[in-house]
Short mmCIF file of C-alpha atoms in Angstrom, two decimals:
data_model
loop_
_atom_site.label_atom_id
_atom_site.label_comp_id
_atom_site.label_asym_id
_atom_site.label_seq_id
_atom_site.Cartn_x
_atom_site.Cartn_y
_atom_site.Cartn_z
CA ARG A 231 86.90 9.30 -10.00
CA VAL A 232 90.29 8.22 -8.06
CA PRO A 233 90.87 9.99 -4.38
CA ARG A 234 92.63 11.63 -3.28
CA LEU A 235 95.69 12.15 -0.87
CA VAL A 236 95.07 13.93 2.17
CA LEU A 237 97.86 15.64 4.41
CA LEU A 238 96.61 14.90 8.04
CA ARG A 239 99.69 16.08 9.49
CA LYS A 240 103.86 16.32 8.27
CA GLY A 241 104.60 13.48 6.87
CA SER A 242 101.41 10.30 6.68
CA CYS A 243 98.36 10.49 4.48
CA ASP A 244 94.90 8.68 4.32
CA LEU A 245 93.84 7.96 0.78
CA ARG A 246 90.24 9.39 1.97
CA GLY A 247 87.90 11.42 -0.26
CA VAL A 248 88.26 14.66 -0.52
CA ASP A 249 85.46 17.40 -0.41
CA ASP A 250 84.43 17.78 -4.21
CA LYS A 251 84.97 22.02 -3.36
CA MET A 252 88.65 21.24 -2.77
CA GLU A 253 88.86 18.76 -6.08
CA GLY A 254 91.52 19.80 -8.28
CA LEU A 255 93.21 22.34 -5.44
CA VAL A 256 96.86 21.78 -4.74
CA VAL A 257 99.33 24.09 -2.27
CA GLY A 258 102.10 25.53 -4.56
CA LYS A 259 104.87 27.68 -4.13
CA VAL A 260 106.23 30.90 -5.98
CA LEU A 261 109.19 30.05 -7.68
CA SER A 262 109.24 33.80 -9.01
CA ILE A 263 107.03 36.86 -10.22
CA GLU A 264 107.30 39.18 -13.01
CA LYS A 265 104.98 42.06 -14.23
CA VAL A 266 103.08 41.48 -17.37
CA PRO A 267 103.97 44.43 -19.48
CA ASN A 268 101.58 47.12 -19.87
CA LYS A 269 99.32 45.86 -17.26
CA ASP A 270 99.46 47.73 -13.53
CA LYS A 271 97.91 44.95 -11.71
CA LEU A 272 98.90 41.38 -13.25
CA LYS A 273 101.21 39.66 -12.85
CA GLU A 274 102.97 36.81 -14.40
CA VAL A 275 103.87 33.69 -11.60
CA SER A 276 105.65 30.16 -11.53
CA VAL A 277 104.42 27.76 -9.20
CA GLU A 278 105.85 24.66 -8.21
CA VAL A 279 103.41 22.38 -7.38
CA GLY A 280 104.54 19.08 -7.56
CA SER A 281 104.28 18.41 -10.65
CA ASP A 282 107.65 18.38 -13.38
CA ALA A 283 107.24 22.16 -14.65
CA PRO A 284 105.71 24.54 -12.77
CA LEU A 285 102.92 26.47 -13.51
CA LYS A 286 102.77 29.74 -15.08
CA ILE A 287 99.37 31.82 -13.68
CA VAL A 288 98.57 34.77 -14.11
CA THR A 289 97.75 36.82 -10.51
CA ASN A 290 96.25 40.50 -9.22
CA ALA A 291 96.91 39.58 -5.74
CA PRO A 292 98.48 42.04 -4.24
CA ASN A 293 100.43 39.97 -1.13
CA VAL A 294 102.02 36.94 -3.56
CA VAL A 295 105.84 37.08 -2.60
CA GLU A 296 108.57 34.83 -3.69
CA GLY A 297 108.70 31.32 -1.29
CA SER A 298 105.28 32.19 -1.00
CA LEU A 299 103.00 29.22 -0.61
CA VAL A 300 99.33 29.43 -2.23
CA VAL A 301 96.52 27.67 -2.98
CA VAL A 302 96.32 27.13 -6.80
CA ALA A 303 93.03 25.47 -8.90
CA THR A 304 94.54 23.60 -11.66
CA ILE A 305 93.02 24.06 -15.74
CA GLY A 306 89.57 21.80 -14.95
CA SER A 307 88.90 21.91 -12.12
CA THR A 308 85.86 24.58 -10.74
CA VAL A 309 85.58 27.29 -7.83
CA THR A 310 82.98 29.54 -6.34
CA ILE A 311 82.99 33.67 -7.41
CA GLU A 312 80.49 36.12 -6.45
CA GLY A 313 78.02 32.56 -5.59
CA GLN A 314 78.79 30.74 -9.37
CA GLU A 315 81.15 27.61 -9.95
CA ILE A 316 83.66 28.61 -12.58
CA GLU A 317 85.82 25.83 -14.03
CA VAL A 318 89.35 26.62 -14.35
CA LYS A 319 90.66 27.03 -17.78
CA GLU A 320 93.71 28.01 -19.77
CA ALA A 321 93.10 32.16 -20.58
CA ASN A 322 94.83 34.90 -22.02
CA VAL A 323 95.59 37.40 -19.41
CA GLY A 324 96.76 41.08 -20.09
CA GLY A 325 98.29 38.50 -23.53
CA VAL A 326 99.97 35.80 -21.12
CA VAL A 327 98.60 32.64 -20.16
CA SER A 328 97.33 31.83 -17.33
CA ARG A 329 97.02 27.96 -16.39
CA GLY A 330 95.69 28.30 -13.34
CA MET A 331 94.47 30.41 -11.06
CA LEU A 332 95.83 31.64 -7.40
CA CYS A 333 92.52 31.05 -5.45
CA ASP A 334 90.99 33.76 -2.41
CA ALA A 335 89.86 33.10 0.44
CA PRO A 336 86.06 33.42 -0.35
CA MET A 337 87.11 30.30 -3.24
CA LEU A 338 87.28 28.20 -0.30
CA GLY A 339 85.13 28.89 1.75
CA TRP A 340 87.50 29.78 4.20
CA SER A 341 86.24 32.76 7.33
CA GLY A 342 89.41 35.67 7.42
CA GLY A 343 91.07 36.70 4.67
CA GLY A 344 90.13 38.96 1.98
CA ALA A 345 89.00 38.60 -1.82
CA GLY A 346 91.31 38.87 -4.12
CA ASN A 347 95.23 38.38 -1.64
CA ALA A 348 95.85 34.63 -2.68
CA ALA A 349 95.00 32.57 0.24
CA LEU A 350 98.69 31.68 2.35
CA VAL A 351 99.73 28.70 3.85
CA PRO A 352 101.88 27.45 6.51
CA ASP A 353 105.38 26.44 6.00
CA SER A 354 104.51 22.49 7.13
CA PHE A 355 102.52 22.56 3.79
CA SER A 356 105.12 21.67 0.51
CA PRO A 357 104.05 21.71 -3.57
CA GLY A 358 101.52 19.36 -3.83
CA ASP A 359 99.52 18.49 -0.53
CA SER A 360 95.88 19.55 -0.76
CA PRO A 361 94.63 22.45 0.97
CA PRO A 362 93.21 23.19 4.19
CA ALA A 363 89.63 22.88 4.52
CA THR A 364 89.42 25.94 6.84
CA ARG A 365 92.24 28.88 6.86
CA PRO A 366 95.10 28.00 8.88
CA ARG A 367 97.20 30.38 11.63
CA MET A 368 100.05 31.37 10.04
CA ASP A 369 101.92 32.45 13.07
CA GLY A 370 102.93 28.97 14.08
CA LYS A 371 100.86 28.11 16.72
CA ALA A 372 98.22 25.35 16.30
CA ALA A 373 94.77 27.05 15.75
CA ALA A 374 91.88 26.93 19.32
CA PRO A 375 90.62 24.32 20.20
CA LYS A 376 86.69 23.88 19.65
CA GLU A 377 85.33 23.96 22.56
CA GLU A 378 83.11 21.00 22.15
CA ASP A 379 86.38 19.62 21.52
CA ALA A 380 88.45 20.98 25.32
CA PRO A 381 87.49 18.73 27.83
CA LYS A 382 84.72 18.98 29.84
CA MET A 383 85.33 19.98 33.00
CA SER A 384 83.01 20.37 36.89
CA ALA A 385 81.88 23.95 38.05
CA LYS A 386 84.23 22.74 40.33
CA ASP A 387 86.50 21.72 39.35
CA ALA A 388 86.60 25.39 37.06
CA ARG A 389 86.08 26.92 40.12
CA LYS A 390 89.18 25.91 41.70
CA ALA A 391 91.11 25.90 38.25
CA ALA A 392 90.22 29.99 38.16
CA ARG A 393 90.73 30.54 42.26
CA ASP A 394 94.79 28.52 41.55
CA ALA A 395 95.12 30.96 39.18
CA LYS A 396 93.84 33.88 40.65
CA LYS A 397 96.15 32.89 43.28
CA GLY A 398 99.53 32.63 40.56
CA SER A 399 98.92 35.87 39.51
CA LYS A 400 99.21 37.72 42.85
CA ALA A 401 102.15 35.76 43.91
CA GLU A 402 104.09 37.63 40.86
CA GLU A 403 103.25 40.82 42.30
#
């Protein structure tokens, strides 16, 4: 297998291998949405995934709107649904051919995000990019650093910082 590109930050990439669970998954941009005739919840979405032609995918995800950036499982990829690995195949859904699947957070192993809602990614991603391994923040802020990533502070420095912060809040009053 050829390693896929991994987005490190906008404008740079690395040719290291991608986690197998993300193989065949790409970011897609929803170009259009049409209601599937005679089906209450089904929609046919046209999704740009960085290839020659947009994919037509049938979904019932209620949070999909034109312009959304979603995670797409392409034909041949494997997703986990209720603990079972399923290979994504072209399928007839509600009388319409679907050439892929929109993923939800549980399929991706992301914490947070509801089952049945399409997994969304922020505008910093582009169609065809590899999706993030963890659920991204959608408010434009960077994710909070993990405790082990935070700079180490001595107990003395921590007490001083707390004292300074307290003084600062009193001065504002």
